[in-house]
Tab-separated table of C-alpha atoms and ligand atoms in Angstrom:
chain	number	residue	atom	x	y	z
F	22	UNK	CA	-29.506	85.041	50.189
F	23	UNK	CA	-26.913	83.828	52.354
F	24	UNK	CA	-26.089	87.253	53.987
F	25	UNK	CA	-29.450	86.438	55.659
F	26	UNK	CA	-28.810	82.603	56.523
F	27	UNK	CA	-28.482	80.735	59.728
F	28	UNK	CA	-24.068	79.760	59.746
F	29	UNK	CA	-23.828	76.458	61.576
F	30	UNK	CA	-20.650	77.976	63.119
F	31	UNK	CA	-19.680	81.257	64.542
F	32	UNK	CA	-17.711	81.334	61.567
F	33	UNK	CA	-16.862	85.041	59.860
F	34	UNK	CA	-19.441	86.180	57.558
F	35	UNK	CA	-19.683	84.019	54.195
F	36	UNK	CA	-17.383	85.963	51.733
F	37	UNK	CA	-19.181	88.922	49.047
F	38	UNK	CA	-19.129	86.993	45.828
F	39	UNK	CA	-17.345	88.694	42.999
F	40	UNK	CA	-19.684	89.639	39.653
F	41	UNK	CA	-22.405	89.872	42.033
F	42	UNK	CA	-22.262	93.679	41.701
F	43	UNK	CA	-21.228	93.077	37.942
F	44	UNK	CA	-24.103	90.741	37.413
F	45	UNK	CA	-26.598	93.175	37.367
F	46	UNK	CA	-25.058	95.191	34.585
F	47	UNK	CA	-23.808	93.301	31.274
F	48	UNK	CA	-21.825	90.363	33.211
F	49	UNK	CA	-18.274	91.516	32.009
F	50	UNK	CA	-15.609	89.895	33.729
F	51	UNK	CA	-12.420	92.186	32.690
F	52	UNK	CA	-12.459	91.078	28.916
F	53	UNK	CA	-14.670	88.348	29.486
F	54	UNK	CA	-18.290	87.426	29.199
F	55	UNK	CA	-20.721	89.867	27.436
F	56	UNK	CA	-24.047	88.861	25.462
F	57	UNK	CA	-22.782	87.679	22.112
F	58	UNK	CA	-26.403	86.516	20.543
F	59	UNK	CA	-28.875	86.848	17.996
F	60	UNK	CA	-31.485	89.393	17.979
F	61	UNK	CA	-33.851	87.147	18.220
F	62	UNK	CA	-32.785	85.672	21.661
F	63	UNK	CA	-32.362	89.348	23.384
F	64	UNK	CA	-36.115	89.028	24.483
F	65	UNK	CA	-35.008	85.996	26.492
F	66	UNK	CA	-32.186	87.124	27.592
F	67	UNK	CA	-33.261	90.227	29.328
F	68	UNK	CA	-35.836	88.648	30.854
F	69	UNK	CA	-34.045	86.298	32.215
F	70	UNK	CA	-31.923	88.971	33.223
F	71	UNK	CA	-34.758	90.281	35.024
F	72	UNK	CA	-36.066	87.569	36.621
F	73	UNK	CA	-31.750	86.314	37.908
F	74	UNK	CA	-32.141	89.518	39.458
F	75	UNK	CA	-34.966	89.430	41.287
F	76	UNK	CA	-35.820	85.607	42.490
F	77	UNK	CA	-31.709	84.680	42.742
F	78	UNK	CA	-30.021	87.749	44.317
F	79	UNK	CA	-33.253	89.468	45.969
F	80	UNK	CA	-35.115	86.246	47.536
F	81	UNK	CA	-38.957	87.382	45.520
F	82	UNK	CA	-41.399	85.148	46.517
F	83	UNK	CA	-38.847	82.925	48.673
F	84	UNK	CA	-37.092	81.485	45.778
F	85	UNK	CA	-33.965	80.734	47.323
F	86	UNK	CA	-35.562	79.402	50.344
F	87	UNK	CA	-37.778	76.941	48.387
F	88	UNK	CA	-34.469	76.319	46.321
F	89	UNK	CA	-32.353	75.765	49.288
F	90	UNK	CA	-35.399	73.377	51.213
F	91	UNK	CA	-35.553	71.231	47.627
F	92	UNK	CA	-31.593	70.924	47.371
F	93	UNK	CA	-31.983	69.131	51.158
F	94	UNK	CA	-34.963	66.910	50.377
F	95	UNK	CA	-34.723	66.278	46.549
F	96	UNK	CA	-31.184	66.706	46.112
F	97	UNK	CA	-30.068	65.180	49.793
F	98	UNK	CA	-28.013	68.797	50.717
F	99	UNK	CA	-25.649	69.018	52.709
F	100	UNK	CA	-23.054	66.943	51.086
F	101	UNK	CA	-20.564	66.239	53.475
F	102	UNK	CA	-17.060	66.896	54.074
F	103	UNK	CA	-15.364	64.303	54.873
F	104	UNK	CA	-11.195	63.691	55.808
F	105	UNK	CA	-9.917	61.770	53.613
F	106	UNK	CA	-6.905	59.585	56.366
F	107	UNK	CA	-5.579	57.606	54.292
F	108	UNK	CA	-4.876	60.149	51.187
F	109	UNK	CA	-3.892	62.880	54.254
F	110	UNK	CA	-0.918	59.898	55.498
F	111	UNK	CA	-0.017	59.536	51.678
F	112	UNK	CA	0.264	63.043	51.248
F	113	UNK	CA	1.361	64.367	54.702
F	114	UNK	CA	-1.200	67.024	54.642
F	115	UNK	CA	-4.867	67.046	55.521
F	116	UNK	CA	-7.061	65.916	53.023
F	117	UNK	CA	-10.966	66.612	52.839
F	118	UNK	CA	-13.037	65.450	50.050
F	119	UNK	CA	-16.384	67.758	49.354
F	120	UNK	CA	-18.777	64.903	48.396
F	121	UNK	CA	-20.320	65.974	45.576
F	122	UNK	CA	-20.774	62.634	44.332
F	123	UNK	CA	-23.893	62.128	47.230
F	124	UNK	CA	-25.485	64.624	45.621
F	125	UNK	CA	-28.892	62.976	44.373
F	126	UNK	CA	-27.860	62.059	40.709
F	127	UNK	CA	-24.417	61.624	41.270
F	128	UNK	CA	-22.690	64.520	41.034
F	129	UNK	CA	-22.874	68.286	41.127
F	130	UNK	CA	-24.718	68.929	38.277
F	131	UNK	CA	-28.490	68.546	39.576
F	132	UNK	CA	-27.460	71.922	42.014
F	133	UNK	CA	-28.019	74.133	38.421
F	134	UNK	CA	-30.415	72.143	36.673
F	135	UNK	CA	-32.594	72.167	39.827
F	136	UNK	CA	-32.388	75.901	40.156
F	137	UNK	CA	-32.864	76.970	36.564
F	138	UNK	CA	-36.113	74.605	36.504
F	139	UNK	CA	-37.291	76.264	39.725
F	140	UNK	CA	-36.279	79.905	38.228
F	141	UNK	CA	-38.775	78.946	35.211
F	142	UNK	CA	-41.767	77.714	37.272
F	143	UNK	CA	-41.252	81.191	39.076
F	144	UNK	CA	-40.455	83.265	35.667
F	145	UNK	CA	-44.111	81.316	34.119
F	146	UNK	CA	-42.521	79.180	31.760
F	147	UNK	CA	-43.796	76.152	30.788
F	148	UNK	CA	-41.749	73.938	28.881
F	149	UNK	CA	-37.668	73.183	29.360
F	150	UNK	CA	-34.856	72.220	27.047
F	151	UNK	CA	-31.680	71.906	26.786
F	152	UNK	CA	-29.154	70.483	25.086
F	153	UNK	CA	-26.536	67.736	26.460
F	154	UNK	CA	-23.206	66.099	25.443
F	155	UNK	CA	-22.748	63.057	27.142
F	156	UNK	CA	-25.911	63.069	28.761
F	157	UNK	CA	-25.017	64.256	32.505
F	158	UNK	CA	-26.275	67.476	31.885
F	159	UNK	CA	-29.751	66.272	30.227
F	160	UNK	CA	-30.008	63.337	32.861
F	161	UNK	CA	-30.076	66.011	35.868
F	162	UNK	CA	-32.480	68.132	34.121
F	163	UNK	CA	-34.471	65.789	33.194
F	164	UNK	CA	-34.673	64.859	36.975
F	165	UNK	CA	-35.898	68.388	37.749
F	166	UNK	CA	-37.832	68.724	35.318
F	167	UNK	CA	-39.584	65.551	36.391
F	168	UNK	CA	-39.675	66.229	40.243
F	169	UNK	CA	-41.194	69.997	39.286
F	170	UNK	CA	-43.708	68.524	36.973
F	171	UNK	CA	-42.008	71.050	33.798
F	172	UNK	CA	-42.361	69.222	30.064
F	173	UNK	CA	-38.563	68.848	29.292
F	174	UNK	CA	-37.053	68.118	26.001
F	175	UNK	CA	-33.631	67.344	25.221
F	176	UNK	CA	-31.321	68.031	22.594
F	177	UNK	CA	-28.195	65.499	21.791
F	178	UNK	CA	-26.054	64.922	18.721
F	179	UNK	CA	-27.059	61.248	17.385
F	180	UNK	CA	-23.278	59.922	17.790
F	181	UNK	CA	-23.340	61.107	21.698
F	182	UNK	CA	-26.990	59.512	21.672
F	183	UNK	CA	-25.380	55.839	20.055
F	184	UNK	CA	-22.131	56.202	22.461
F	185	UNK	CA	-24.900	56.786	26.081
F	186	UNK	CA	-27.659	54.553	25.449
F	187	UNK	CA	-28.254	54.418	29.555
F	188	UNK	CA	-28.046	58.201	29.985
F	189	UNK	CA	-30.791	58.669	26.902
F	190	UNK	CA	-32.481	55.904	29.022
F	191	UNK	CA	-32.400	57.786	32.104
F	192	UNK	CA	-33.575	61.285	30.374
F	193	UNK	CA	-36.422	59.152	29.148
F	194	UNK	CA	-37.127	57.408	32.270
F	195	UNK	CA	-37.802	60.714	33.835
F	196	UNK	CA	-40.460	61.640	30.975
F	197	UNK	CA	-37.972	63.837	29.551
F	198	UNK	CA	-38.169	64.116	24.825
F	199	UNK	CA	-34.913	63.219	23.587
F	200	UNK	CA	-34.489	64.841	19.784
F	201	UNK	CA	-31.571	64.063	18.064
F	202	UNK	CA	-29.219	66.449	16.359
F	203	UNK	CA	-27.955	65.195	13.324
F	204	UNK	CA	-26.209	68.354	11.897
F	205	UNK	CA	-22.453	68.844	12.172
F	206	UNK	CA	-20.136	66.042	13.846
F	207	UNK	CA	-23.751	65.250	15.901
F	208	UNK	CA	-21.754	65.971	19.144
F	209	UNK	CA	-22.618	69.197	21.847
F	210	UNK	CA	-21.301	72.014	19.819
F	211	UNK	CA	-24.071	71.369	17.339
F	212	UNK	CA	-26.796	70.355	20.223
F	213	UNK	CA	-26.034	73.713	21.892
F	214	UNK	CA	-26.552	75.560	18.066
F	215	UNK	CA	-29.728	73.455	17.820
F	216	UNK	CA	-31.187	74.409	21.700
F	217	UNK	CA	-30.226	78.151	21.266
F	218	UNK	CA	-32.218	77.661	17.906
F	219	UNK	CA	-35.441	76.246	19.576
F	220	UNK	CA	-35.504	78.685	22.669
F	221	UNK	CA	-34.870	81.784	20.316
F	222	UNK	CA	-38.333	80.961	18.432
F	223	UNK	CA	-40.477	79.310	21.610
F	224	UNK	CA	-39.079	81.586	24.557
F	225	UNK	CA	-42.563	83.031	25.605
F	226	UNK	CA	-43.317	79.516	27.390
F	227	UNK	CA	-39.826	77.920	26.885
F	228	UNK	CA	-36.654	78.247	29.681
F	229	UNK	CA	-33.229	77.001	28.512
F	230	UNK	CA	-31.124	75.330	30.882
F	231	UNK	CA	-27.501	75.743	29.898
F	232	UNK	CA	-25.043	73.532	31.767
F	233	UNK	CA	-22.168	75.445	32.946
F	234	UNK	CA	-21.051	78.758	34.033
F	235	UNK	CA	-20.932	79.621	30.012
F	236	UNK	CA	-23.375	81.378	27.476
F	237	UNK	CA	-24.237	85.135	27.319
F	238	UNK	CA	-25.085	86.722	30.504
F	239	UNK	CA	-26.883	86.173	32.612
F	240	UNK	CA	-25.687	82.044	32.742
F	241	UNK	CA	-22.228	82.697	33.909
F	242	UNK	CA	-23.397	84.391	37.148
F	243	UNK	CA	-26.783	82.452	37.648
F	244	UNK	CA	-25.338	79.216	37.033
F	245	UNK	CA	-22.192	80.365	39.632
F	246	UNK	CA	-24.645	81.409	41.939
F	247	UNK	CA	-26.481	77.852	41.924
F	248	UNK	CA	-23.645	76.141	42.468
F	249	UNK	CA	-21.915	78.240	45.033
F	250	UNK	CA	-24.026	76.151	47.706
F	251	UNK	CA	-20.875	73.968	47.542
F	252	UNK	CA	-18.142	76.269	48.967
F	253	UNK	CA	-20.488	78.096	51.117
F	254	UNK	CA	-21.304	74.742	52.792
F	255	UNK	CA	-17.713	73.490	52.613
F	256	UNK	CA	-16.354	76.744	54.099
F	257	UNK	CA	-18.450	76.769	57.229
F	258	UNK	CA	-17.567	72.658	57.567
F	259	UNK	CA	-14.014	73.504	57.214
F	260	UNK	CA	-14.294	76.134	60.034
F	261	UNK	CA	-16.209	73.506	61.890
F	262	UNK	CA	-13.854	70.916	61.992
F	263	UNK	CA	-10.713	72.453	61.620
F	264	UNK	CA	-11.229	75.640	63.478
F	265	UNK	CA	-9.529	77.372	60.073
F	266	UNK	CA	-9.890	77.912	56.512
F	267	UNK	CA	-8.943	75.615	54.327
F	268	UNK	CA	-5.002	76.712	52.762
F	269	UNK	CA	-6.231	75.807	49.054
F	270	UNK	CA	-9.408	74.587	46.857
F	271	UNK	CA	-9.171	71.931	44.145
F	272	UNK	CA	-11.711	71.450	41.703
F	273	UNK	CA	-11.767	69.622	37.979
F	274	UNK	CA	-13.091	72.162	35.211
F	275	UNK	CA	-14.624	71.779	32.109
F	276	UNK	CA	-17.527	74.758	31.403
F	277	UNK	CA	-16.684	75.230	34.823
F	278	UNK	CA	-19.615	74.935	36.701
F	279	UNK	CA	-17.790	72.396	39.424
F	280	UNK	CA	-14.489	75.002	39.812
F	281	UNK	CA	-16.937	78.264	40.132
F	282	UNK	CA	-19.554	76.260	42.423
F	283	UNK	CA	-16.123	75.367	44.603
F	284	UNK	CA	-14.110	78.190	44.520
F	285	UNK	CA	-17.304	81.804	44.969
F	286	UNK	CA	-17.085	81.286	48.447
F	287	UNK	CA	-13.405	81.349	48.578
F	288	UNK	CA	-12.486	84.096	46.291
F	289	UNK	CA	-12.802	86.987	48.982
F	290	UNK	CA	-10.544	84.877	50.745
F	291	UNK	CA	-6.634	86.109	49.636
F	292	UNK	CA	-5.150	83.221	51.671
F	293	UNK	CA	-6.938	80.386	50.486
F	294	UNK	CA	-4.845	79.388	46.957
F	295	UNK	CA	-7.281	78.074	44.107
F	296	UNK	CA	-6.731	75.155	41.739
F	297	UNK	CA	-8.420	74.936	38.926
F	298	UNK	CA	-7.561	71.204	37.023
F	299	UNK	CA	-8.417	70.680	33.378
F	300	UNK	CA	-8.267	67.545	31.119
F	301	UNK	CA	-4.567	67.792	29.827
F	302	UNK	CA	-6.119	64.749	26.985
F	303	UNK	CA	-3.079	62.966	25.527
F	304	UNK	CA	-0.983	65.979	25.296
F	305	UNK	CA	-0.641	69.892	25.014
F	306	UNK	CA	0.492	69.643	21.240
F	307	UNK	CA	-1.844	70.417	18.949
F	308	UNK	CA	-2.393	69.119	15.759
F	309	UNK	CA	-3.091	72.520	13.503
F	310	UNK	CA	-3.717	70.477	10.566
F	311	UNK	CA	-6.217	68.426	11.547
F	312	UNK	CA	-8.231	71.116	13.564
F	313	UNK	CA	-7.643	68.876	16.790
F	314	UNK	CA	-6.778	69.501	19.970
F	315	UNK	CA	-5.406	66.241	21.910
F	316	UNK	CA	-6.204	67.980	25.344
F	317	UNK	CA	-9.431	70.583	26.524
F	318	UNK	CA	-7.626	72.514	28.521
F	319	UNK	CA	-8.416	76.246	27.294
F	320	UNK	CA	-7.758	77.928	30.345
F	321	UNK	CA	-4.104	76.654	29.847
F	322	UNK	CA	-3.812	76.510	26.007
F	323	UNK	CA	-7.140	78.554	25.077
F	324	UNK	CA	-6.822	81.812	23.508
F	325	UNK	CA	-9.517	84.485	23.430
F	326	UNK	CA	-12.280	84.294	21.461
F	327	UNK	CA	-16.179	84.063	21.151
F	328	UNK	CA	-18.424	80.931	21.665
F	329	UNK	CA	-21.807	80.105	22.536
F	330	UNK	CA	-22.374	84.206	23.487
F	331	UNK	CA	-19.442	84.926	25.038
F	332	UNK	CA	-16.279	85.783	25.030
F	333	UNK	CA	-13.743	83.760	26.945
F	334	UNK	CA	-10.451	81.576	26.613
F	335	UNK	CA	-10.838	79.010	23.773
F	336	UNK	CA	-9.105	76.281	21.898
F	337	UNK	CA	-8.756	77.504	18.557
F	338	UNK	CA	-6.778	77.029	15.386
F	339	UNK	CA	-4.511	79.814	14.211
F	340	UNK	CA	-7.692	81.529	11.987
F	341	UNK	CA	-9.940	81.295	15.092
F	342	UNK	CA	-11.705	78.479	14.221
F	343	UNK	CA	-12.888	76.046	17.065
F	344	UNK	CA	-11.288	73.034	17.298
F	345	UNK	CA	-12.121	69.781	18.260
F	346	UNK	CA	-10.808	68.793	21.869
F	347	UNK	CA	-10.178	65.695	23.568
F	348	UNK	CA	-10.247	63.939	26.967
F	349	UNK	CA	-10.892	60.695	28.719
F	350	UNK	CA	-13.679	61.937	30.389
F	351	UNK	CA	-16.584	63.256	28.436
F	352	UNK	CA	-17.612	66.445	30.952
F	353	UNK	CA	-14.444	68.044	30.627
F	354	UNK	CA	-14.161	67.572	26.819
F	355	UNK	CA	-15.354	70.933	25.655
F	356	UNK	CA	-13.457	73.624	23.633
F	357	UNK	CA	-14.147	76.751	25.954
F	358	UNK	CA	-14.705	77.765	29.518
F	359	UNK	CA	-16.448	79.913	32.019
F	360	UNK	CA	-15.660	83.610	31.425
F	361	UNK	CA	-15.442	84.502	35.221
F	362	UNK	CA	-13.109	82.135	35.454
F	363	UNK	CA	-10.864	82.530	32.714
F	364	UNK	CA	-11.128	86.544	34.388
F	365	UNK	CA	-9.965	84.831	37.784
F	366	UNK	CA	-7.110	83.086	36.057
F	367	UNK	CA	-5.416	86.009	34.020
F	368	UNK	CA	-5.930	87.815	37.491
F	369	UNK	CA	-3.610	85.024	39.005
F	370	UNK	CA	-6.537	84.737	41.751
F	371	UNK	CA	-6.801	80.754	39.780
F	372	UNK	CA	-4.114	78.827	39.121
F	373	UNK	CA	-4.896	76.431	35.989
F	374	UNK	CA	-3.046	73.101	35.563
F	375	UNK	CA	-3.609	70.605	33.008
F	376	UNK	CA	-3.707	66.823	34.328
F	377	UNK	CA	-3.443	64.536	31.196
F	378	UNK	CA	-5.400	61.106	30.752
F	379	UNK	CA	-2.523	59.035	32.387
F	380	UNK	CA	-2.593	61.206	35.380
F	381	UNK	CA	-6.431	60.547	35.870
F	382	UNK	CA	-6.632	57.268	35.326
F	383	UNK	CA	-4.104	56.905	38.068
F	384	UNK	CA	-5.858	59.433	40.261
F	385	UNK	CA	-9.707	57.276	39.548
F	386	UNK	CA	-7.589	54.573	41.037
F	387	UNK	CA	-5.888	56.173	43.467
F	388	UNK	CA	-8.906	57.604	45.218
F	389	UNK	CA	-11.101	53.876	44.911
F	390	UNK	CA	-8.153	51.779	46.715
F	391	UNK	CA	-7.758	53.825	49.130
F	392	UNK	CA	-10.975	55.538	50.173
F	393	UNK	CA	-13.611	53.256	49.114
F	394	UNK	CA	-14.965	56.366	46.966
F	395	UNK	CA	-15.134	55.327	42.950
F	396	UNK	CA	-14.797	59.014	41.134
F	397	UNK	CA	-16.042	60.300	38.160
F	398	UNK	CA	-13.192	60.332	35.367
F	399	UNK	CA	-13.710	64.240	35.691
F	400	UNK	CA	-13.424	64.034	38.821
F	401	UNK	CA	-10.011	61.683	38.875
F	402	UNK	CA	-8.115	64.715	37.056
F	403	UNK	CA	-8.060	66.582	40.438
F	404	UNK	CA	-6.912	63.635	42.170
F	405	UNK	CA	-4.260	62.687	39.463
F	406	UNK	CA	-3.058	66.449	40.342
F	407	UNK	CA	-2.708	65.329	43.859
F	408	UNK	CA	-0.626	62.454	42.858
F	409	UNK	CA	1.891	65.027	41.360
F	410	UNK	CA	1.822	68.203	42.882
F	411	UNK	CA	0.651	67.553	46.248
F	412	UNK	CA	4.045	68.679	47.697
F	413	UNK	CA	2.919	72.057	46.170
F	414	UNK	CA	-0.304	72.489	48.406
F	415	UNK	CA	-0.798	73.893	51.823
F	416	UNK	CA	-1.388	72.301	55.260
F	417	UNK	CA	-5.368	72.031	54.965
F	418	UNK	CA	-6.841	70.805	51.060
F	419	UNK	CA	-10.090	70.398	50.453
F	420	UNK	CA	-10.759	68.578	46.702
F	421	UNK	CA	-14.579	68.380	45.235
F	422	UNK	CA	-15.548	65.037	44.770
F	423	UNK	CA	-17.551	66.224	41.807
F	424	UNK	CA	-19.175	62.897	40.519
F	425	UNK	CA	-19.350	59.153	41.444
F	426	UNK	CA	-17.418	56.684	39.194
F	427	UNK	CA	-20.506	54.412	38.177
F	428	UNK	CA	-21.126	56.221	34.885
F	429	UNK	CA	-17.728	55.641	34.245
F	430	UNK	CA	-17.202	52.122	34.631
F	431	UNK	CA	-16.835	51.127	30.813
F	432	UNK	CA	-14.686	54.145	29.982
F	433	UNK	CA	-12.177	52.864	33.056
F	434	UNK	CA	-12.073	48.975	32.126
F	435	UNK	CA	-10.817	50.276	28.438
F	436	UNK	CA	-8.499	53.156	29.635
F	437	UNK	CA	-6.958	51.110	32.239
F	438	UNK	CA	-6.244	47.829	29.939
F	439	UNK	CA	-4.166	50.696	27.555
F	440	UNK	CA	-1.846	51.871	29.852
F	441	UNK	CA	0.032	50.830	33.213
F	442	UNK	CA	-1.556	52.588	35.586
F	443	UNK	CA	0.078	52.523	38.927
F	444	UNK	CA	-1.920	51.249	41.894
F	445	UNK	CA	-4.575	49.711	39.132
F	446	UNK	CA	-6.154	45.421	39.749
F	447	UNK	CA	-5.129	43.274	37.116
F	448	UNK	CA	-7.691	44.021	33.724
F	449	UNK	CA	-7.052	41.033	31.906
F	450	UNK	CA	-10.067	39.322	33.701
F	451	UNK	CA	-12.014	42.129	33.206
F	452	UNK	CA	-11.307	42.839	29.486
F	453	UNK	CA	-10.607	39.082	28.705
F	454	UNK	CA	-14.611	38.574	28.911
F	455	UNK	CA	-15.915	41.926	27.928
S	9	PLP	C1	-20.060	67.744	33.888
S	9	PLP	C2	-19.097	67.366	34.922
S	9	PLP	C3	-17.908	68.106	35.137
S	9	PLP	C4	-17.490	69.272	34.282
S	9	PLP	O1	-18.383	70.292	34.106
S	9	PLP	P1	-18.174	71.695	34.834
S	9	PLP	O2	-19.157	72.592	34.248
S	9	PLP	O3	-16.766	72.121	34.584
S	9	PLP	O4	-18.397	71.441	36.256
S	9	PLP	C5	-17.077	67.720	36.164
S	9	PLP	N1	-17.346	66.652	36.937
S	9	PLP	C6	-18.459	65.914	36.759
S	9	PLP	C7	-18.702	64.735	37.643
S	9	PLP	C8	-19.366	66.244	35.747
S	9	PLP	O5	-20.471	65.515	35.573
């Protein structure tokens, strides 16, 4: 593990990751986490259990060195991190970006879906599913899947499958099964019911790779631990370049794989301020009536509650029924959140703020016209932040670039043409013909 790794600096010793000690009994984080699951899946899980413990935090048979070596030539590892000049002028404090978006794939996402793969090639699994929303999720593991030669199948609900033809393209592309999940709305909630369904009756030869620091334990912690590559590397770059530590972290969250992945090798660190930014949708009313929430921010709205084996912060009507939520960006629109991190925000260690869809549109703007770097519309939330509340933040920022804008492209021409957005090109050319 990294206790054991070369630093590229003389930089103090990478901070002791919180829940690591917890992770090897029932991943509780305060009143968080737990195993909330069926029978049926306990097999699974405490194997899994036993196999997090032994390949991720004690190194058997090299697995984090092979893990490590494939996140440099797969995945293209380090990322850099790079100072953002303009955005530090506009601002009047420095600005790095953590470049998530050169990850191979796009984004952060392939970190986790590369490790769990690996993790069930080691554990003597094989077959993979899992289950995707807007298809990021089942696009990355169907790239790992693909470069470790595992069978994948994917789960999706048939309206996300009519809405991202390209992503279903990609997944197949990379030899991955696509099923559809017809029950329900046909949207994640239901794709998730449907994966946990398949794994709990195949999981002799069968791994599940869940998509975000959520699920029972052990996900939370394994899928923190994957991702954590991104502040350990952006600590020691920080030290590098700056000669300090960064004064705060800013990351987007939706499960909250990008926030936990940004923030683990910060935690340890009391004078480094953490910024967790969620998708504030259209508004932070909700519509009890209806059963919709206009927003998905649950670490700011959410109340506690249990979903998809765990217990955590939630958006959820008034008889604890999930609701529906919302956002302009389809990999923060989900109705609960990592339990280590809705721990870290009641501990006041993360500070949650909800950006709304105006805010990030302005923010995916902001970022292309003056860096040259086109951001994910997950991504744009932590930038629309910066657009408010950078007067708030410290002397040294660094913000996760968590995905490239590409994917996004459609979704942007159509959001922008809505609204004014400050800084934005002129759309009627663009929407005139499209
Ligand atoms: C999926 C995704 C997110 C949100 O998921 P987390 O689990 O919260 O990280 C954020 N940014 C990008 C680019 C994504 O693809």
């Amino acid at each position: 593990m990294s206790e054991t790794e070369p630093t590229t600096t003389d930089a103090p010793e990478p901070s002791r990751r919180p829940g690591r000690e917890r992770g090897r009994d029932d991943g509780k984080f305060g009143r968080y986490g737990g195993q909330f699951v069926p029978e049926a899946l306990m097999p699974a899980i405490e194997e899994l259990t036993d196999a997090y413990e032994r390949y991720v935090l004690g190194n058997e048979d090299g697995f984090m060195d092979e893990f490590r070596e494939r996140l440099a030539d797969f995945g293209g590892r380090p990322t850099p991190l790079q100072r953002a000049d303009r955005l530090s002028e506009r601002y009047g404090r420095e600005i790095y970006l953590k470049r998530e978006d050169l990850l191979h794939g796009g984004a952060h996402k392939l970190n986790n879906a590369l490790g769990q793969v690996l993790l069930a090639k080691y554990m003597g699994k094989e077959r993979i599913v899992a289950e995707t929303g807007a298809g990021q999720h089942g696009t990355a593991t169907a790239m790992a899947a693909a470069h470790l030669d595992m069978p994948c199948e994917i789960y999706m609900g048939e309206r996300d499958i009519n809405r991202q033809r390209p992503n279903v393209f990609r997944m197949k592309l990379n030899g991955a099964e696509v099923n559809p999940v017809t029950a329900g709305r046909g949207t994640l909630k239901e794709a998730i019911s449907e994966t946990m369904r398949d794994w709990a009756t195949t999981v002799e030869n069968t791994h599940y790779v869940i998509g975000s620091v959520v699920g029972p334990h052990p996900f939370p912690v394994m899928v923190r631990d994957f991702q954590a590559v991104i502040s350990e590397e952006a600590r020691a770059q920080a030290i590098e370049t700056t000669g300090e530590l960064p004064t705060d972290v800013v990351a987007c969250a939706g499960g909250g794989s990008n926030t936990m992945g940004s923030f683990a090798g910060f935690v340890d660190d009391d004078g480094v301020a953490l910024h967790a930014i969620e998708a504030g949708g259209s508004t932070l009313e909700v519509d009890e009536e209806a059963g919709v929430a206009p927003n998905s921010a649950s670490l700011f709205a959410g109340e506690e509650g249990v979903l998809h084996g765990a217990r955590t912060k939630l958006l959820q009507d008034s008889h604890g029924q999930i609701m529906e939520s919302h956002s302009v960006s389809s990999g923060l629109d989900y109705a609960g959140v990592g339990p280590e991190l809705a721990y870290l925000v009641d501990e006041g260690r993360v500070t949650p703020v909800a950006v709304d869809d105006d805010a990030a549109l302005e923010g995916f703007h902001r970022l292309s016209n003056t860096e040259g770097i086109i951001p994910a519309l997950e991504t744009a939330h932590a930038f629309g932040y910066l657009e408010e509340h950078a007067e708030d933040l410290g002397e040294r920022v660094v913000v996760t670039v968590s995905g490239r804008g590409d994917k996004d492209l459609d979704a942007a021409i159509e959001e922008t043409d809505k609204r004014d957005v400050p800084g934005a090109p002129e759309m009627s050319m663009f929407t005139g013909g499209i």
